[in-house]
């Protein structure tokens, strides 16, 4: 599984030490929480790479995982995945299609869930009488809650993932808080000995100041090194040539400003995959 390269001992230990520093009152994170935070940070850094197809691959790969862990990783990716949901206006209230499931809240108890989809081709049922919306996870959760649902189900006809709306919102807030804490730590400055591979990657495409062990300071935009053998990164500076920063020579690094990744996750592959928002989805 693709997570193997992320959950290395170096990354896990590094994230655990970072959490001890940035999470006041929670110095001893367990391994599961460390993995969740590491995965959330990875998705934030690589949000421009997350699209509907990659999200579907993740859901398929993690189908056999433990439910709690599975949902954490799915929610992390869904933060940057465009989603489709359906609604109709009735008496001024949002009202859309629902699917009924048994056993969510106990044996013999029926519960309704709002269907949500990553792409049009995942919609197997006829919802042509409803309006459809192409939007993000936060908007989906808000719309479902406004319509009176307690659950949403993602891609119910292929790789169904049932999510509790309240708990999902809490997980999203948790991930966002961790990202904010890490960004604050990066702005304050990270000592070279605190760096680990996944954290180094989070500095990519940020403007930084690097204090070197020889006392010099070099500033610029962090880029991937063209030479994979270099244990470090390149800096795009105001000078004619980029500067190679080797981790062994680095004392401290800090960001100058927040990265602006843009809305990469809201791009779609083609108009055929997801038409424009507002009308009725073609049958």
PDB file of C-alpha atoms in Angstrom:
ATOM      1  CA  UNK A   1       0.000   0.000   0.000  1.00  0.00           C
ATOM      2  CA  UNK A   2       1.174   3.555  -0.761  1.00  0.00           C
ATOM      3  CA  UNK A   3       1.175   4.407   2.951  1.00  0.00           C
ATOM      4  CA  UNK A   4       4.211   2.175   3.504  1.00  0.00           C
ATOM      5  CA  UNK A   5       6.601   4.855   2.238  1.00  0.00           C
ATOM      6  CA  UNK A   6       4.970   7.458   4.495  1.00  0.00           C
ATOM      7  CA  UNK A   7       4.803   5.458   7.716  1.00  0.00           C
ATOM      8  CA  UNK A   8       8.537   4.923   8.059  1.00  0.00           C
ATOM      9  CA  UNK A   9      10.085   4.806  11.518  1.00  0.00           C
ATOM     10  CA  UNK A  10      11.828   8.122  10.818  1.00  0.00           C
ATOM     11  CA  UNK A  11       8.586   9.893   9.870  1.00  0.00           C
ATOM     12  CA  UNK A  12       6.581   8.415  12.741  1.00  0.00           C
ATOM     13  CA  UNK A  13       9.205   9.232  15.363  1.00  0.00           C
ATOM     14  CA  UNK A  14       9.717  12.706  13.918  1.00  0.00           C
ATOM     15  CA  UNK A  15       5.989  13.466  13.923  1.00  0.00           C
ATOM     16  CA  UNK A  16       5.670  12.213  17.492  1.00  0.00           C
ATOM     17  CA  UNK A  17       8.412  14.608  18.645  1.00  0.00           C
ATOM     18  CA  UNK A  18       6.833  17.479  16.702  1.00  0.00           C
ATOM     19  CA  UNK A  19       3.419  16.820  18.267  1.00  0.00           C
ATOM     20  CA  UNK A  20       4.989  16.879  21.730  1.00  0.00           C
ATOM     21  CA  UNK A  21       6.242  20.373  20.996  1.00  0.00           C
ATOM     22  CA  UNK A  22       3.196  21.895  19.332  1.00  0.00           C
ATOM     23  CA  UNK A  23       0.304  20.221  21.175  1.00  0.00           C
ATOM     24  CA  UNK A  24       0.118  21.807  24.605  1.00  0.00           C
ATOM     25  CA  UNK A  25      -1.457  19.542  27.197  1.00  0.00           C
ATOM     26  CA  UNK A  26      -1.112  16.493  24.946  1.00  0.00           C
ATOM     27  CA  UNK A  27       2.566  15.568  25.064  1.00  0.00           C
ATOM     28  CA  UNK A  28       2.179  11.812  24.595  1.00  0.00           C
ATOM     29  CA  UNK A  29       0.339  11.062  21.360  1.00  0.00           C
ATOM     30  CA  UNK A  30      -0.357   7.393  20.748  1.00  0.00           C
ATOM     31  CA  UNK A  31       0.787   5.731  17.511  1.00  0.00           C
ATOM     32  CA  UNK A  32      -2.655   5.943  15.890  1.00  0.00           C
ATOM     33  CA  UNK A  33      -2.865   9.704  16.462  1.00  0.00           C
ATOM     34  CA  UNK A  34       0.672  10.161  15.131  1.00  0.00           C
ATOM     35  CA  UNK A  35      -0.283   8.254  11.970  1.00  0.00           C
ATOM     36  CA  UNK A  36      -3.459  10.315  11.517  1.00  0.00           C
ATOM     37  CA  UNK A  37      -1.521  13.576  11.877  1.00  0.00           C
ATOM     38  CA  UNK A  38       1.209  12.400   9.540  1.00  0.00           C
ATOM     39  CA  UNK A  39      -1.319  11.389   6.914  1.00  0.00           C
ATOM     40  CA  UNK A  40      -3.238  14.666   7.267  1.00  0.00           C
ATOM     41  CA  UNK A  41      -0.022  16.652   6.820  1.00  0.00           C
ATOM     42  CA  UNK A  42       0.885  14.549   3.781  1.00  0.00           C
ATOM     43  CA  UNK A  43      -2.506  15.233   2.175  1.00  0.00           C
ATOM     44  CA  UNK A  44      -2.234  18.964   2.849  1.00  0.00           C
ATOM     45  CA  UNK A  45       1.186  19.113   1.205  1.00  0.00           C
ATOM     46  CA  UNK A  46       0.037  17.004  -1.750  1.00  0.00           C
ATOM     47  CA  UNK A  47      -3.491  18.409  -2.059  1.00  0.00           C
ATOM     48  CA  UNK A  48      -2.879  19.401  -5.673  1.00  0.00           C
ATOM     49  CA  UNK A  49      -2.405  15.713  -6.474  1.00  0.00           C
ATOM     50  CA  UNK A  50      -5.672  14.592  -4.884  1.00  0.00           C
ATOM     51  CA  UNK A  51      -8.474  14.184  -7.400  1.00  0.00           C
ATOM     52  CA  UNK A  52     -11.573  12.032  -7.639  1.00  0.00           C
ATOM     53  CA  UNK A  53      -9.809   9.032  -9.165  1.00  0.00           C
ATOM     54  CA  UNK A  54      -7.063   9.002  -6.523  1.00  0.00           C
ATOM     55  CA  UNK A  55      -9.681   9.277  -3.787  1.00  0.00           C
ATOM     56  CA  UNK A  56     -11.525   6.287  -5.247  1.00  0.00           C
ATOM     57  CA  UNK A  57      -8.261   4.324  -5.324  1.00  0.00           C
ATOM     58  CA  UNK A  58      -7.684   5.127  -1.655  1.00  0.00           C
ATOM     59  CA  UNK A  59     -11.190   4.013  -0.736  1.00  0.00           C
ATOM     60  CA  UNK A  60     -10.697   0.747  -2.612  1.00  0.00           C
ATOM     61  CA  UNK A  61      -7.273   0.064  -1.074  1.00  0.00           C
ATOM     62  CA  UNK A  62      -8.522   0.682   2.450  1.00  0.00           C
ATOM     63  CA  UNK A  63     -11.792  -1.249   2.204  1.00  0.00           C
ATOM     64  CA  UNK A  64     -10.489  -4.074   4.401  1.00  0.00           C
ATOM     65  CA  UNK A  65      -8.958  -1.829   7.054  1.00  0.00           C
ATOM     66  CA  UNK A  66     -10.404  -1.291  10.535  1.00  0.00           C
ATOM     67  CA  UNK A  67     -13.417   1.020  10.289  1.00  0.00           C
ATOM     68  CA  UNK A  68     -12.096   3.809  12.514  1.00  0.00           C
ATOM     69  CA  UNK A  69      -8.684   3.973  10.882  1.00  0.00           C
ATOM     70  CA  UNK A  70     -10.246   3.626   7.462  1.00  0.00           C
ATOM     71  CA  UNK A  71     -12.555   6.586   7.972  1.00  0.00           C
ATOM     72  CA  UNK A  72      -9.751   8.816   9.275  1.00  0.00           C
ATOM     73  CA  UNK A  73      -7.697   8.285   6.131  1.00  0.00           C
ATOM     74  CA  UNK A  74     -10.708   8.673   3.851  1.00  0.00           C
ATOM     75  CA  UNK A  75     -11.794  11.899   5.566  1.00  0.00           C
ATOM     76  CA  UNK A  76      -8.270  13.268   5.250  1.00  0.00           C
ATOM     77  CA  UNK A  77      -8.368  12.809   1.475  1.00  0.00           C
ATOM     78  CA  UNK A  78     -11.972  13.961   1.102  1.00  0.00           C
ATOM     79  CA  UNK A  79     -10.934  17.394   2.393  1.00  0.00           C
ATOM     80  CA  UNK A  80      -9.366  17.999  -1.030  1.00  0.00           C
ATOM     81  CA  UNK A  81     -11.728  15.991  -3.236  1.00  0.00           C
ATOM     82  CA  UNK A  82     -14.572  17.551  -5.281  1.00  0.00           C
ATOM     83  CA  UNK A  83     -17.893  15.922  -4.402  1.00  0.00           C
ATOM     84  CA  UNK A  84     -21.389  15.749  -5.908  1.00  0.00           C
ATOM     85  CA  UNK A  85     -24.604  15.792  -3.907  1.00  0.00           C
ATOM     86  CA  UNK A  86     -28.251  16.271  -4.860  1.00  0.00           C
ATOM     87  CA  UNK A  87     -30.958  18.537  -3.490  1.00  0.00           C
ATOM     88  CA  UNK A  88     -34.399  19.935  -4.241  1.00  0.00           C
ATOM     89  CA  UNK A  89     -36.070  23.017  -2.806  1.00  0.00           C
ATOM     90  CA  UNK A  90     -39.270  22.175  -0.950  1.00  0.00           C
ATOM     91  CA  UNK A  91     -41.003  24.725   1.287  1.00  0.00           C
ATOM     92  CA  UNK A  92     -37.795  26.700   1.425  1.00  0.00           C
ATOM     93  CA  UNK A  93     -35.850  23.816   2.922  1.00  0.00           C
ATOM     94  CA  UNK A  94     -33.062  21.720   1.429  1.00  0.00           C
ATOM     95  CA  UNK A  95     -34.420  18.295   0.628  1.00  0.00           C
ATOM     96  CA  UNK A  96     -32.612  15.670  -1.436  1.00  0.00           C
ATOM     97  CA  UNK A  97     -32.558  11.924  -2.007  1.00  0.00           C
ATOM     98  CA  UNK A  98     -31.796   9.577   0.863  1.00  0.00           C
ATOM     99  CA  UNK A  99     -30.750   5.954   1.256  1.00  0.00           C
ATOM    100  CA  UNK A 100     -31.992   3.823   4.158  1.00  0.00           C
ATOM    101  CA  UNK A 101     -29.651   1.573   6.156  1.00  0.00           C
ATOM    102  CA  UNK A 102     -30.291  -0.766   9.052  1.00  0.00           C
ATOM    103  CA  UNK A 103     -28.096  -1.331  12.067  1.00  0.00           C
ATOM    104  CA  UNK A 104     -26.171   1.949  12.062  1.00  0.00           C
ATOM    105  CA  UNK A 105     -27.597   2.934  15.437  1.00  0.00           C
ATOM    106  CA  UNK A 106     -28.543  -0.525  16.678  1.00  0.00           C
ATOM    107  CA  UNK A 107     -30.110  -3.753  15.496  1.00  0.00           C
ATOM    108  CA  UNK A 108     -33.379  -3.268  13.645  1.00  0.00           C
ATOM    109  CA  UNK A 109     -33.054   0.533  13.588  1.00  0.00           C
ATOM    110  CA  UNK A 110     -33.340   2.205  10.197  1.00  0.00           C
ATOM    111  CA  UNK A 111     -31.325   5.357   9.490  1.00  0.00           C
ATOM    112  CA  UNK A 112     -31.220   7.626   6.472  1.00  0.00           C
ATOM    113  CA  UNK A 113     -28.004   8.773   4.820  1.00  0.00           C
ATOM    114  CA  UNK A 114     -27.475  11.407   2.137  1.00  0.00           C
ATOM    115  CA  UNK A 115     -25.700   9.938  -0.917  1.00  0.00           C
ATOM    116  CA  UNK A 116     -22.517  11.721  -2.052  1.00  0.00           C
ATOM    117  CA  UNK A 117     -20.390  10.912  -5.082  1.00  0.00           C
ATOM    118  CA  UNK A 118     -16.879  11.585  -6.302  1.00  0.00           C
ATOM    119  CA  UNK A 119     -17.863  11.561  -9.992  1.00  0.00           C
ATOM    120  CA  UNK A 120     -20.943  11.419 -12.182  1.00  0.00           C
ATOM    121  CA  UNK A 121     -20.082   7.935 -13.403  1.00  0.00           C
ATOM    122  CA  UNK A 122     -20.372   6.680  -9.798  1.00  0.00           C
ATOM    123  CA  UNK A 123     -24.069   7.599  -9.709  1.00  0.00           C
ATOM    124  CA  UNK A 124     -26.008   4.420 -10.519  1.00  0.00           C
ATOM    125  CA  UNK A 125     -29.456   5.660  -9.510  1.00  0.00           C
ATOM    126  CA  UNK A 126     -31.795   8.052 -11.314  1.00  0.00           C
ATOM    127  CA  UNK A 127     -31.614  11.398  -9.546  1.00  0.00           C
ATOM    128  CA  UNK A 128     -32.570  13.402 -12.625  1.00  0.00           C
ATOM    129  CA  UNK A 129     -35.458  15.090 -10.801  1.00  0.00           C
ATOM    130  CA  UNK A 130     -33.053  16.668  -8.300  1.00  0.00           C
ATOM    131  CA  UNK A 131     -30.643  19.550  -8.567  1.00  0.00           C
ATOM    132  CA  UNK A 132     -27.018  18.548  -8.208  1.00  0.00           C
ATOM    133  CA  UNK A 133     -24.091  20.432  -6.707  1.00  0.00           C
ATOM    134  CA  UNK A 134     -20.350  20.086  -7.279  1.00  0.00           C
ATOM    135  CA  UNK A 135     -18.554  21.291  -4.163  1.00  0.00           C
ATOM    136  CA  UNK A 136     -16.255  20.470  -1.229  1.00  0.00           C
ATOM    137  CA  UNK A 137     -16.634  18.318   1.893  1.00  0.00           C
ATOM    138  CA  UNK A 138     -17.477  21.179   4.272  1.00  0.00           C
ATOM    139  CA  UNK A 139     -20.365  22.292   2.057  1.00  0.00           C
ATOM    140  CA  UNK A 140     -21.611  18.702   1.726  1.00  0.00           C
ATOM    141  CA  UNK A 141     -21.641  18.221   5.504  1.00  0.00           C
ATOM    142  CA  UNK A 142     -23.436  21.540   6.038  1.00  0.00           C
ATOM    143  CA  UNK A 143     -26.073  20.719   3.413  1.00  0.00           C
ATOM    144  CA  UNK A 144     -26.660  17.250   4.874  1.00  0.00           C
ATOM    145  CA  UNK A 145     -27.034  18.652   8.374  1.00  0.00           C
ATOM    146  CA  UNK A 146     -29.434  21.343   7.157  1.00  0.00           C
ATOM    147  CA  UNK A 147     -31.532  18.633   5.495  1.00  0.00           C
ATOM    148  CA  UNK A 148     -31.774  16.735   8.776  1.00  0.00           C
ATOM    149  CA  UNK A 149     -29.389  13.878   7.978  1.00  0.00           C
ATOM    150  CA  UNK A 150     -27.039  12.382  10.554  1.00  0.00           C
ATOM    151  CA  UNK A 151     -24.999  10.475   7.967  1.00  0.00           C
ATOM    152  CA  UNK A 152     -23.629  10.798   4.459  1.00  0.00           C
ATOM    153  CA  UNK A 153     -22.543   7.850   2.349  1.00  0.00           C
ATOM    154  CA  UNK A 154     -19.843   8.299  -0.266  1.00  0.00           C
ATOM    155  CA  UNK A 155     -20.131   6.301  -3.495  1.00  0.00           C
ATOM    156  CA  UNK A 156     -22.832   3.963  -2.141  1.00  0.00           C
ATOM    157  CA  UNK A 157     -22.956   1.865  -5.313  1.00  0.00           C
ATOM    158  CA  UNK A 158     -19.222   1.085  -5.590  1.00  0.00           C
ATOM    159  CA  UNK A 159     -17.021   1.565  -2.498  1.00  0.00           C
ATOM    160  CA  UNK A 160     -19.496   2.768   0.124  1.00  0.00           C
ATOM    161  CA  UNK A 161     -18.127   4.809   3.003  1.00  0.00           C
ATOM    162  CA  UNK A 162     -20.646   5.760   5.687  1.00  0.00           C
ATOM    163  CA  UNK A 163     -19.699   8.881   7.633  1.00  0.00           C
ATOM    164  CA  UNK A 164     -21.299  10.325  10.746  1.00  0.00           C
ATOM    165  CA  UNK A 165     -21.700  14.044   9.984  1.00  0.00           C
ATOM    166  CA  UNK A 166     -20.876  15.321  13.479  1.00  0.00           C
ATOM    167  CA  UNK A 167     -17.869  13.034  13.944  1.00  0.00           C
ATOM    168  CA  UNK A 168     -16.598  13.772  10.449  1.00  0.00           C
ATOM    169  CA  UNK A 169     -16.760  17.498  11.167  1.00  0.00           C
ATOM    170  CA  UNK A 170     -14.760  16.937  14.357  1.00  0.00           C
ATOM    171  CA  UNK A 171     -12.107  14.950  12.463  1.00  0.00           C
ATOM    172  CA  UNK A 172     -11.829  17.681   9.803  1.00  0.00           C
ATOM    173  CA  UNK A 173     -11.429  20.313  12.538  1.00  0.00           C
ATOM    174  CA  UNK A 174      -8.773  18.139  14.223  1.00  0.00           C
ATOM    175  CA  UNK A 175      -6.811  17.852  10.968  1.00  0.00           C
ATOM    176  CA  UNK A 176      -7.130  21.592  10.293  1.00  0.00           C
ATOM    177  CA  UNK A 177      -5.941  22.419  13.820  1.00  0.00           C
ATOM    178  CA  UNK A 178      -2.905  20.159  13.423  1.00  0.00           C
ATOM    179  CA  UNK A 179      -2.065  21.808  10.092  1.00  0.00           C
ATOM    180  CA  UNK A 180      -2.351  25.258  11.712  1.00  0.00           C
ATOM    181  CA  UNK A 181      -0.107  24.200  14.613  1.00  0.00           C
ATOM    182  CA  UNK A 182       2.530  22.822  12.257  1.00  0.00           C
ATOM    183  CA  UNK A 183       2.399  25.994  10.128  1.00  0.00           C
ATOM    184  CA  UNK A 184       2.901  28.089  13.260  1.00  0.00           C
ATOM    185  CA  UNK A 185       5.894  25.959  14.290  1.00  0.00           C
ATOM    186  CA  UNK A 186       7.357  26.338  10.803  1.00  0.00           C
ATOM    187  CA  UNK A 187       6.952  30.116  10.989  1.00  0.00           C
ATOM    188  CA  UNK A 188       8.628  30.167  14.418  1.00  0.00           C
ATOM    189  CA  UNK A 189      11.460  28.019  13.089  1.00  0.00           C
ATOM    190  CA  UNK A 190      12.346  24.325  12.989  1.00  0.00           C
ATOM    191  CA  UNK A 191      15.788  23.206  14.126  1.00  0.00           C
ATOM    192  CA  UNK A 192      17.583  20.942  11.661  1.00  0.00           C
ATOM    193  CA  UNK A 193      17.633  18.059  14.133  1.00  0.00           C
ATOM    194  CA  UNK A 194      13.819  18.252  14.362  1.00  0.00           C
ATOM    195  CA  UNK A 195      13.331  17.748  10.620  1.00  0.00           C
ATOM    196  CA  UNK A 196      12.097  14.456   9.190  1.00  0.00           C
ATOM    197  CA  UNK A 197      11.375  13.611   5.522  1.00  0.00           C
ATOM    198  CA  UNK A 198       7.618  14.332   5.567  1.00  0.00           C
ATOM    199  CA  UNK A 199       8.191  17.664   7.341  1.00  0.00           C
ATOM    200  CA  UNK A 200      10.907  18.689   4.870  1.00  0.00           C
ATOM    201  CA  UNK A 201       8.373  18.063   2.103  1.00  0.00           C
ATOM    202  CA  UNK A 202       5.923  20.447   3.796  1.00  0.00           C
ATOM    203  CA  UNK A 203       8.420  23.277   3.243  1.00  0.00           C
ATOM    204  CA  UNK A 204       8.318  22.778  -0.532  1.00  0.00           C
ATOM    205  CA  UNK A 205       7.060  25.827  -2.462  1.00  0.00           C
ATOM    206  CA  UNK A 206       7.311  28.025   0.603  1.00  0.00           C
ATOM    207  CA  UNK A 207       9.454  31.127   0.959  1.00  0.00           C
ATOM    208  CA  UNK A 208      11.901  30.438   3.787  1.00  0.00           C
ATOM    209  CA  UNK A 209      14.906  31.745   5.656  1.00  0.00           C
ATOM    210  CA  UNK A 210      17.637  29.162   6.241  1.00  0.00           C
ATOM    211  CA  UNK A 211      20.216  29.728   8.945  1.00  0.00           C
ATOM    212  CA  UNK A 212      23.270  27.647   8.163  1.00  0.00           C
ATOM    213  CA  UNK A 213      25.688  26.142  10.661  1.00  0.00           C
ATOM    214  CA  UNK A 214      28.408  28.555   9.492  1.00  0.00           C
ATOM    215  CA  UNK A 215      26.213  31.480  10.615  1.00  0.00           C
ATOM    216  CA  UNK A 216      25.119  32.598   7.140  1.00  0.00           C
ATOM    217  CA  UNK A 217      21.480  33.070   6.172  1.00  0.00           C
ATOM    218  CA  UNK A 218      20.045  32.261   2.760  1.00  0.00           C
ATOM    219  CA  UNK A 219      16.469  32.950   1.704  1.00  0.00           C
ATOM    220  CA  UNK A 220      14.276  31.846  -1.167  1.00  0.00           C
ATOM    221  CA  UNK A 221      11.574  29.503  -2.437  1.00  0.00           C
ATOM    222  CA  UNK A 222      12.051  25.833  -1.523  1.00  0.00           C
ATOM    223  CA  UNK A 223      12.122  23.530  -4.546  1.00  0.00           C
ATOM    224  CA  UNK A 224      12.728  19.837  -5.124  1.00  0.00           C
ATOM    225  CA  UNK A 225      16.385  19.174  -5.902  1.00  0.00           C
ATOM    226  CA  UNK A 226      16.988  18.068  -9.471  1.00  0.00           C
ATOM    227  CA  UNK A 227      19.567  15.598  -8.157  1.00  0.00           C
ATOM    228  CA  UNK A 228      17.721  12.910  -6.138  1.00  0.00           C
ATOM    229  CA  UNK A 229      20.940  11.976  -4.344  1.00  0.00           C
ATOM    230  CA  UNK A 230      21.024  15.332  -2.532  1.00  0.00           C
ATOM    231  CA  UNK A 231      19.812  15.104   1.072  1.00  0.00           C
ATOM    232  CA  UNK A 232      18.235  18.530   1.122  1.00  0.00           C
ATOM    233  CA  UNK A 233      16.549  20.939  -1.263  1.00  0.00           C
ATOM    234  CA  UNK A 234      17.072  23.805  -3.691  1.00  0.00           C
ATOM    235  CA  UNK A 235      16.314  27.453  -3.014  1.00  0.00           C
ATOM    236  CA  UNK A 236      15.169  29.763  -5.779  1.00  0.00           C
ATOM    237  CA  UNK A 237      16.738  33.075  -4.812  1.00  0.00           C
ATOM    238  CA  UNK A 238      17.083  36.532  -6.312  1.00  0.00           C
ATOM    239  CA  UNK A 239      20.535  35.510  -7.518  1.00  0.00           C
ATOM    240  CA  UNK A 240      21.214  34.109 -10.974  1.00  0.00           C
ATOM    241  CA  UNK A 241      21.614  30.525  -9.763  1.00  0.00           C
ATOM    242  CA  UNK A 242      19.587  28.433  -7.340  1.00  0.00           C
ATOM    243  CA  UNK A 243      21.236  27.482  -4.061  1.00  0.00           C
ATOM    244  CA  UNK A 244      21.577  23.878  -2.867  1.00  0.00           C
ATOM    245  CA  UNK A 245      20.835  23.524   0.857  1.00  0.00           C
ATOM    246  CA  UNK A 246      22.107  20.282   2.365  1.00  0.00           C
ATOM    247  CA  UNK A 247      20.482  19.207   5.612  1.00  0.00           C
ATOM    248  CA  UNK A 248      23.860  18.417   7.148  1.00  0.00           C
ATOM    249  CA  UNK A 249      24.807  22.103   6.762  1.00  0.00           C
ATOM    250  CA  UNK A 250      21.457  23.494   7.971  1.00  0.00           C
ATOM    251  CA  UNK A 251      20.939  24.824  11.502  1.00  0.00           C
ATOM    252  CA  UNK A 252      17.365  26.148  11.317  1.00  0.00           C
ATOM    253  CA  UNK A 253      14.635  26.838   8.759  1.00  0.00           C
ATOM    254  CA  UNK A 254      11.529  28.993   9.036  1.00  0.00           C
ATOM    255  CA  UNK A 255       8.804  30.095   6.661  1.00  0.00           C
ATOM    256  CA  UNK A 256       8.352  33.726   5.656  1.00  0.00           C
ATOM    257  CA  UNK A 257       4.667  33.423   4.746  1.00  0.00           C
ATOM    258  CA  UNK A 258       1.917  30.871   4.278  1.00  0.00           C
ATOM    259  CA  UNK A 259       1.914  28.807   1.120  1.00  0.00           C
ATOM    260  CA  UNK A 260      -0.830  29.526  -1.382  1.00  0.00           C
ATOM    261  CA  UNK A 261      -1.663  26.167  -2.883  1.00  0.00           C
ATOM    262  CA  UNK A 262      -4.799  27.486  -4.578  1.00  0.00           C
ATOM    263  CA  UNK A 263      -7.888  25.370  -5.126  1.00  0.00           C
ATOM    264  CA  UNK A 264      -6.105  22.498  -6.819  1.00  0.00           C
ATOM    265  CA  UNK A 265      -8.559  19.969  -5.476  1.00  0.00           C
ATOM    266  CA  UNK A 266     -11.512  21.656  -7.148  1.00  0.00           C
ATOM    267  CA  UNK A 267     -10.228  20.997 -10.661  1.00  0.00           C
ATOM    268  CA  UNK A 268     -12.006  18.251 -12.587  1.00  0.00           C
ATOM    269  CA  UNK A 269     -10.661  15.946 -15.249  1.00  0.00           C
ATOM    270  CA  UNK A 270     -13.147  17.005 -17.914  1.00  0.00           C
ATOM    271  CA  UNK A 271     -16.619  18.423 -18.404  1.00  0.00           C
ATOM    272  CA  UNK A 272     -17.765  14.877 -19.082  1.00  0.00           C
ATOM    273  CA  UNK A 273     -16.825  13.778 -15.561  1.00  0.00           C
ATOM    274  CA  UNK A 274     -18.651  16.609 -13.807  1.00  0.00           C
ATOM    275  CA  UNK A 275     -20.796  19.168 -15.667  1.00  0.00           C
ATOM    276  CA  UNK A 276     -21.354  22.650 -14.305  1.00  0.00           C
ATOM    277  CA  UNK A 277     -23.234  23.113 -11.050  1.00  0.00           C
ATOM    278  CA  UNK A 278     -26.858  24.168 -10.879  1.00  0.00           C
ATOM    279  CA  UNK A 279     -28.929  22.130 -13.297  1.00  0.00           C
ATOM    280  CA  UNK A 280     -30.222  18.608 -13.389  1.00  0.00           C
ATOM    281  CA  UNK A 281     -27.656  15.851 -13.779  1.00  0.00           C
ATOM    282  CA  UNK A 282     -28.205  14.126 -17.135  1.00  0.00           C
ATOM    283  CA  UNK A 283     -29.656  10.620 -16.822  1.00  0.00           C
TER     284      UNK A 283
END
